[in-house]
GROMACS .gro file of C-alpha atoms in nm:
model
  245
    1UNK     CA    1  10.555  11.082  12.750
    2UNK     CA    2  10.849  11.257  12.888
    3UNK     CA    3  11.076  11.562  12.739
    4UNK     CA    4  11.437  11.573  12.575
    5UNK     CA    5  11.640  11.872  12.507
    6UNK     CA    6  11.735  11.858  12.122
    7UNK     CA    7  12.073  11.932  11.985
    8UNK     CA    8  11.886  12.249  11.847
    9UNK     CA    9  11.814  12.348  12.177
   10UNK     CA   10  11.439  12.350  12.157
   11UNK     CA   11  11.275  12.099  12.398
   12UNK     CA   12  11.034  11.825  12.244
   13UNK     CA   13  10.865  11.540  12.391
   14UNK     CA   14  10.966  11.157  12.375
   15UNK     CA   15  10.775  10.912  12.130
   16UNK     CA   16  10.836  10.608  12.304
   17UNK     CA   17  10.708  10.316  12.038
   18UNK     CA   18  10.719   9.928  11.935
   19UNK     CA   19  10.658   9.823  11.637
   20UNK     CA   20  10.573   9.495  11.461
   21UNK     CA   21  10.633   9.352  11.092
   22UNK     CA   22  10.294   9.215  10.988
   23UNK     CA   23  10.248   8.986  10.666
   24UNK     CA   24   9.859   8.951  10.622
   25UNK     CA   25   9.561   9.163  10.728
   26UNK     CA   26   9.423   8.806  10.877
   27UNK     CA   27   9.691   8.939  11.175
   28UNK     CA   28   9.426   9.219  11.263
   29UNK     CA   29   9.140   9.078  11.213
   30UNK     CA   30   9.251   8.801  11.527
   31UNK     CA   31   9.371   9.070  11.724
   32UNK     CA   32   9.056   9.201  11.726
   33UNK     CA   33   8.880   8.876  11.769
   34UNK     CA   34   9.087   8.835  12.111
   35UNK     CA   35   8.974   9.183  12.174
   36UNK     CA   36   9.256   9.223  12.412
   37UNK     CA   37   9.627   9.225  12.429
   38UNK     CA   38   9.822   9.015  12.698
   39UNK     CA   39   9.458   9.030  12.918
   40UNK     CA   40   9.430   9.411  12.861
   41UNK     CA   41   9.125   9.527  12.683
   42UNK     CA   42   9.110   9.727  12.367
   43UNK     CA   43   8.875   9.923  12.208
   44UNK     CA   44   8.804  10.050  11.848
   45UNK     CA   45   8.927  10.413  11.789
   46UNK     CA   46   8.890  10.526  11.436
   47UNK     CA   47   8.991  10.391  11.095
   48UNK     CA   48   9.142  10.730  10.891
   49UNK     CA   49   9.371  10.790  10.557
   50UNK     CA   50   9.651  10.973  10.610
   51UNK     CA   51   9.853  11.147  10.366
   52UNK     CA   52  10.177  11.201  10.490
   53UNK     CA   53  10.504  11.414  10.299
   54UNK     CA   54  10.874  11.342  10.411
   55UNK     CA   55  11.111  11.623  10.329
   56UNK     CA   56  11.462  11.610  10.342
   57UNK     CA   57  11.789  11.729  10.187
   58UNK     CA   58  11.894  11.645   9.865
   59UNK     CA   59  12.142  11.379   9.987
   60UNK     CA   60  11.928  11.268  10.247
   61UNK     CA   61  12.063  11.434  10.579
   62UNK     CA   62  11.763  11.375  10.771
   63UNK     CA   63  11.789  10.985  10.605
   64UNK     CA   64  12.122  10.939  10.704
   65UNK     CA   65  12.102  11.035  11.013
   66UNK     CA   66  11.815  10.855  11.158
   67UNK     CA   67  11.561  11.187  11.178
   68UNK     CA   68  11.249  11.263  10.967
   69UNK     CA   69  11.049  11.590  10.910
   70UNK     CA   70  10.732  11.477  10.786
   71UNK     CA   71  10.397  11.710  10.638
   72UNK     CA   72  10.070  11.551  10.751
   73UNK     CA   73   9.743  11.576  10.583
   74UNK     CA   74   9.441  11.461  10.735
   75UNK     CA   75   9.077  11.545  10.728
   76UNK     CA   76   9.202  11.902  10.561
   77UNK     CA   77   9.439  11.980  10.864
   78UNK     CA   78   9.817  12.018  10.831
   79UNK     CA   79  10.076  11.853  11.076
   80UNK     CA   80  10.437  11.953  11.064
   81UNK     CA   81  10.667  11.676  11.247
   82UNK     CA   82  11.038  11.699  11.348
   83UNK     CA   83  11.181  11.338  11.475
   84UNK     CA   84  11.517  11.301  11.558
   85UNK     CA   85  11.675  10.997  11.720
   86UNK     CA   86  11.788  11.000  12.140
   87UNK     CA   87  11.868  10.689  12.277
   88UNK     CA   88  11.751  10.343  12.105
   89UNK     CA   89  11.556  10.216  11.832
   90UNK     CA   90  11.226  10.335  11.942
   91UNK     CA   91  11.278  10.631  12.159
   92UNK     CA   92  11.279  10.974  11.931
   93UNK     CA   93  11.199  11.354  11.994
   94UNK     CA   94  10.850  11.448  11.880
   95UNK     CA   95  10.772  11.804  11.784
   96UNK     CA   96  10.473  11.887  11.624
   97UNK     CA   97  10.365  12.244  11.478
   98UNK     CA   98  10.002  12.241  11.270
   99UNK     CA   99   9.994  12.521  10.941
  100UNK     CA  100   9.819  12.693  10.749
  101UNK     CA  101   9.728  12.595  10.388
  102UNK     CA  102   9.988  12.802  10.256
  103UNK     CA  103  10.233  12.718  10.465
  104UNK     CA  104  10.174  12.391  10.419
  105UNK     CA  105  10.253  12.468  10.034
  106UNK     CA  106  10.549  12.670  10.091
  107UNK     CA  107  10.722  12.364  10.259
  108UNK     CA  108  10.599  12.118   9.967
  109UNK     CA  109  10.752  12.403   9.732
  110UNK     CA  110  11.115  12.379   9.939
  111UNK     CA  111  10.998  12.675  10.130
  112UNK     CA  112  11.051  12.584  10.507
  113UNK     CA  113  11.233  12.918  10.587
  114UNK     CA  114  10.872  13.148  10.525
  115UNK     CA  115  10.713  12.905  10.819
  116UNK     CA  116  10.752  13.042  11.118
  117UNK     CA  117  10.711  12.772  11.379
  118UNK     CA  118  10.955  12.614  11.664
  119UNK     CA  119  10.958  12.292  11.437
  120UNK     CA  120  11.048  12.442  11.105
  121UNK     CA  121  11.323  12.604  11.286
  122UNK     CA  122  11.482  12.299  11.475
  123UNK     CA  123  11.459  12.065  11.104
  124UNK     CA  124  11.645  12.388  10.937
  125UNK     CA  125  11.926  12.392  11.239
  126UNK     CA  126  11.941  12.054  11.195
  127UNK     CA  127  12.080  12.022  10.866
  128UNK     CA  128  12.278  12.336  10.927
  129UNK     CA  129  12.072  12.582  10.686
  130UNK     CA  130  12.020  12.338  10.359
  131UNK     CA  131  11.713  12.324  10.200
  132UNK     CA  132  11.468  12.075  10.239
  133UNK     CA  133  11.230  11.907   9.963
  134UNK     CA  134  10.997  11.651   9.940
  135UNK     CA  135  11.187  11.343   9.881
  136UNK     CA  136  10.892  11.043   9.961
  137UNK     CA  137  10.533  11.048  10.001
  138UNK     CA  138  10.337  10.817  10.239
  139UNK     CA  139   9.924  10.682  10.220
  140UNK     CA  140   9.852  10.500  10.553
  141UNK     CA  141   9.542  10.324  10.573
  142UNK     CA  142   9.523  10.377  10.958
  143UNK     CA  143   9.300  10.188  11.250
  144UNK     CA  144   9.350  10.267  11.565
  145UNK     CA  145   9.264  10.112  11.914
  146UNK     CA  146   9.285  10.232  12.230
  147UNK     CA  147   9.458   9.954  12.503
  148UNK     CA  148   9.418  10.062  12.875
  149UNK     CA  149   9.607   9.852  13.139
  150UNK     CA  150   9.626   9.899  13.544
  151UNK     CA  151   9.960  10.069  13.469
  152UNK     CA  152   9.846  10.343  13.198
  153UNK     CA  153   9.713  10.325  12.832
  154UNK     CA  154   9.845  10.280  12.481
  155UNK     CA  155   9.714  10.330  12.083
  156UNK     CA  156   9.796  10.037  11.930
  157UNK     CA  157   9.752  10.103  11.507
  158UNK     CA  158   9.694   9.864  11.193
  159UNK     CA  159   9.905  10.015  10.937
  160UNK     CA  160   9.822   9.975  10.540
  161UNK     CA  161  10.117  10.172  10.407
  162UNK     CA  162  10.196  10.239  10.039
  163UNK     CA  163  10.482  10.410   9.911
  164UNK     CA  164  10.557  10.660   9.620
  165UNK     CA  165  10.755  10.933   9.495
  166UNK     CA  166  10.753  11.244   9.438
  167UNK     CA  167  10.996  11.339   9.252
  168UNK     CA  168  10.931  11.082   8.948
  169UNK     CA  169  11.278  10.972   8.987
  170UNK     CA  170  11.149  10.587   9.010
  171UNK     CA  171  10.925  10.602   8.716
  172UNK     CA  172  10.614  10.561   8.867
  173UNK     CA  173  10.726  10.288   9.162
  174UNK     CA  174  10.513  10.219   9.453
  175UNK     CA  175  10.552   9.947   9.721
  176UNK     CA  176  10.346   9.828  10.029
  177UNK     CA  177  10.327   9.668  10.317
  178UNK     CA  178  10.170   9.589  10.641
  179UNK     CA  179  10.286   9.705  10.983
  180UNK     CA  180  10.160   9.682  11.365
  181UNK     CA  181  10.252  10.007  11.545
  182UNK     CA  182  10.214  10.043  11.982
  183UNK     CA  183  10.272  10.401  12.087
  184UNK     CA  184  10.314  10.519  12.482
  185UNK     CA  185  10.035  10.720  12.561
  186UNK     CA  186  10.041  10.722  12.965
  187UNK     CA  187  10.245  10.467  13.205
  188UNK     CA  188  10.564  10.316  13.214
  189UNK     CA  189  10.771  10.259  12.911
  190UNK     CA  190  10.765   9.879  13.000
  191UNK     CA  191  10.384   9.873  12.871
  192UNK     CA  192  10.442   9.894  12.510
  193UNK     CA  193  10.757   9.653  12.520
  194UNK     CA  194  10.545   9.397  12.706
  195UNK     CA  195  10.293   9.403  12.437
  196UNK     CA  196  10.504   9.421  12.172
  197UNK     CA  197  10.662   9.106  12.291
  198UNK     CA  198  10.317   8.944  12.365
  199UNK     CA  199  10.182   9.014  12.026
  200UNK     CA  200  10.589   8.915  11.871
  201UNK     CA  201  10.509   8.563  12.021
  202UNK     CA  202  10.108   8.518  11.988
  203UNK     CA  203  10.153   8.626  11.597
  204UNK     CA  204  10.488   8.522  11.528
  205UNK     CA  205  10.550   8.896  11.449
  206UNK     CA  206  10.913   9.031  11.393
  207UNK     CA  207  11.046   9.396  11.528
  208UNK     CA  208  11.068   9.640  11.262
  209UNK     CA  209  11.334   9.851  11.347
  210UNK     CA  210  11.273  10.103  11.081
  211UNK     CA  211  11.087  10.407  11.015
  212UNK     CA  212  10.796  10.433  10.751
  213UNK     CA  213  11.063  10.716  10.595
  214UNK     CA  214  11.385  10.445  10.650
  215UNK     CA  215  11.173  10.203  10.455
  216UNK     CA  216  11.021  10.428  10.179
  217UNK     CA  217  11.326  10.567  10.090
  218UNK     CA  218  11.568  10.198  10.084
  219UNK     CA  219  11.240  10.050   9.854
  220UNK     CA  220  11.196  10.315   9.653
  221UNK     CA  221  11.554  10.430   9.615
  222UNK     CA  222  11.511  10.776   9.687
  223UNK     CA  223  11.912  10.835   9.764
  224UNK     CA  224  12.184  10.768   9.525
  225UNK     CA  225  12.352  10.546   9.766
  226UNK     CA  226  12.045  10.335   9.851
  227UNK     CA  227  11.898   9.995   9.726
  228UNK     CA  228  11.555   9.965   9.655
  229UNK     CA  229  11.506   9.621   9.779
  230UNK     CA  230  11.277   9.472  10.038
  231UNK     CA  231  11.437   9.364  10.396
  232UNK     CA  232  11.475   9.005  10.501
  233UNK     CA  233  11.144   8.860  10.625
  234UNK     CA  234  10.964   9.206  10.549
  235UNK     CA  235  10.749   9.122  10.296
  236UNK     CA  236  10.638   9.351  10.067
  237UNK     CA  237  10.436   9.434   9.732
  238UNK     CA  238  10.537   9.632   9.474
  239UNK     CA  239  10.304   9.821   9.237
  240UNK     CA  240   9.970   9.738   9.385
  241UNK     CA  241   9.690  10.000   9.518
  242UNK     CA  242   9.602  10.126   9.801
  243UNK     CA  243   9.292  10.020   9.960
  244UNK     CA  244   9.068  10.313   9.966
  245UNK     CA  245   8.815  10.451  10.243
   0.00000   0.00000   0.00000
């Protein structure tokens, strides 16, 4: 982790990431029959459901412009998250802020202005005062391992992501997928783009280059000015469940 100075002028740390396009749960399941990646050993975290609320402008500022604010429930605890774009693909400023229940409702109500946290603030600068709704919501199936190396330590997460919306402007849509996510905890940045090129070539896995919001919104159309159609080689189901936990 390191730390960026925003364009708000609040300072947040760096998510420094890889991530992986994965076709089949049979992927995991011989990742975690190696039981390590590229020699390093990894060990089971936790397997979780997270609920997860992207909010953004009416035309999508946040969307457009390669940032997310994102509400995050999980085992009855609220996460605000600000991400906004710094240098490449994979390199974004993280802030994080967690609320109260009924803050947490005011900002699913397009109340962001009565919560009074750093985060709030910097999303509201952001897109220059507009209001912010809830625009896409998010179920991951999450399990997480923890990959320690000589040089630091990683998470590296199975993702079983489903998409809906909100707003009922699809009619009841929903569309899935799989995804392999390595995030920086400690250690060089080179750690997480080694393995993400080791498991790229053991699994024949592409890069996503995308966000979970980038990809919600293009397969859900959530904008006016978006297609709701899966990317090349990203496969993806439409209209199917969520496993549950």
């Amino acid at each position: 982790w390191s730390r960026w100075l925003n364009q708000t002028g609040i300072i947040m740390p760096l998510e420094i990431e890889e991530k992986l396009q994965v076709n089949s749960s049979r992927v995991f399941e011989r990742i975690r029959e190696e039981g390590h990646v590229g020699g390093n050993p990894i060990q089971r975290g936790r397997l979780a459901l997270q609920h997860d609320t992207y909010l953004d402008t009416p035309g999508g500022h946040l969307y457009h412009s390669g940032a997310s604010l994102r509400l995050r429930e999980k085992d009855g605890r609220y996460v605000l998250t600000f991400k906004t774009p710094v240098e490449a693909t994979h390199v974004r400023t993280e802030g994080e802020a967690f609320l109260t229940e009924d803050e947490a409702s005011a900002a699913l109500d397009g109340a962001l202005d009565l919560v009074d946290c750093d985060v709030a603030a910097a999303a509201i600068a952001y897109v220059g005062g507009s209001s912010l709704r809830a625009v896409l919501l998010v179920s991951n199936q999450r399990e997480t391992w923890n990959v320690t190396s000589a040089l630091g330590s990683m998470l590296m997460c199975f993702d079983w992501v489903q998409y809906s919306d909100p707003t009922g402007a699809s009619e009841g849509r929903t569309a899935e997928e799989y995804e392999l996510e390595l995030e920086l905890q400690q250690g060089p940045r080179s750690l997480v783009s080694d393995a993400a090129q080791h498991l790229s070539r053991r699994f024949h896995l592409p890069a996503q280059a995308r966000s979970k919001y980038e990809r919600g919104v293009t397969l859900l159309g959530a904008f006016a000015d978006d297609v709701a159609v899966p990317e090349r080689d990203a496969p993806v189901a439409v209209g199917r469940a969520l496993l549950t936990v």
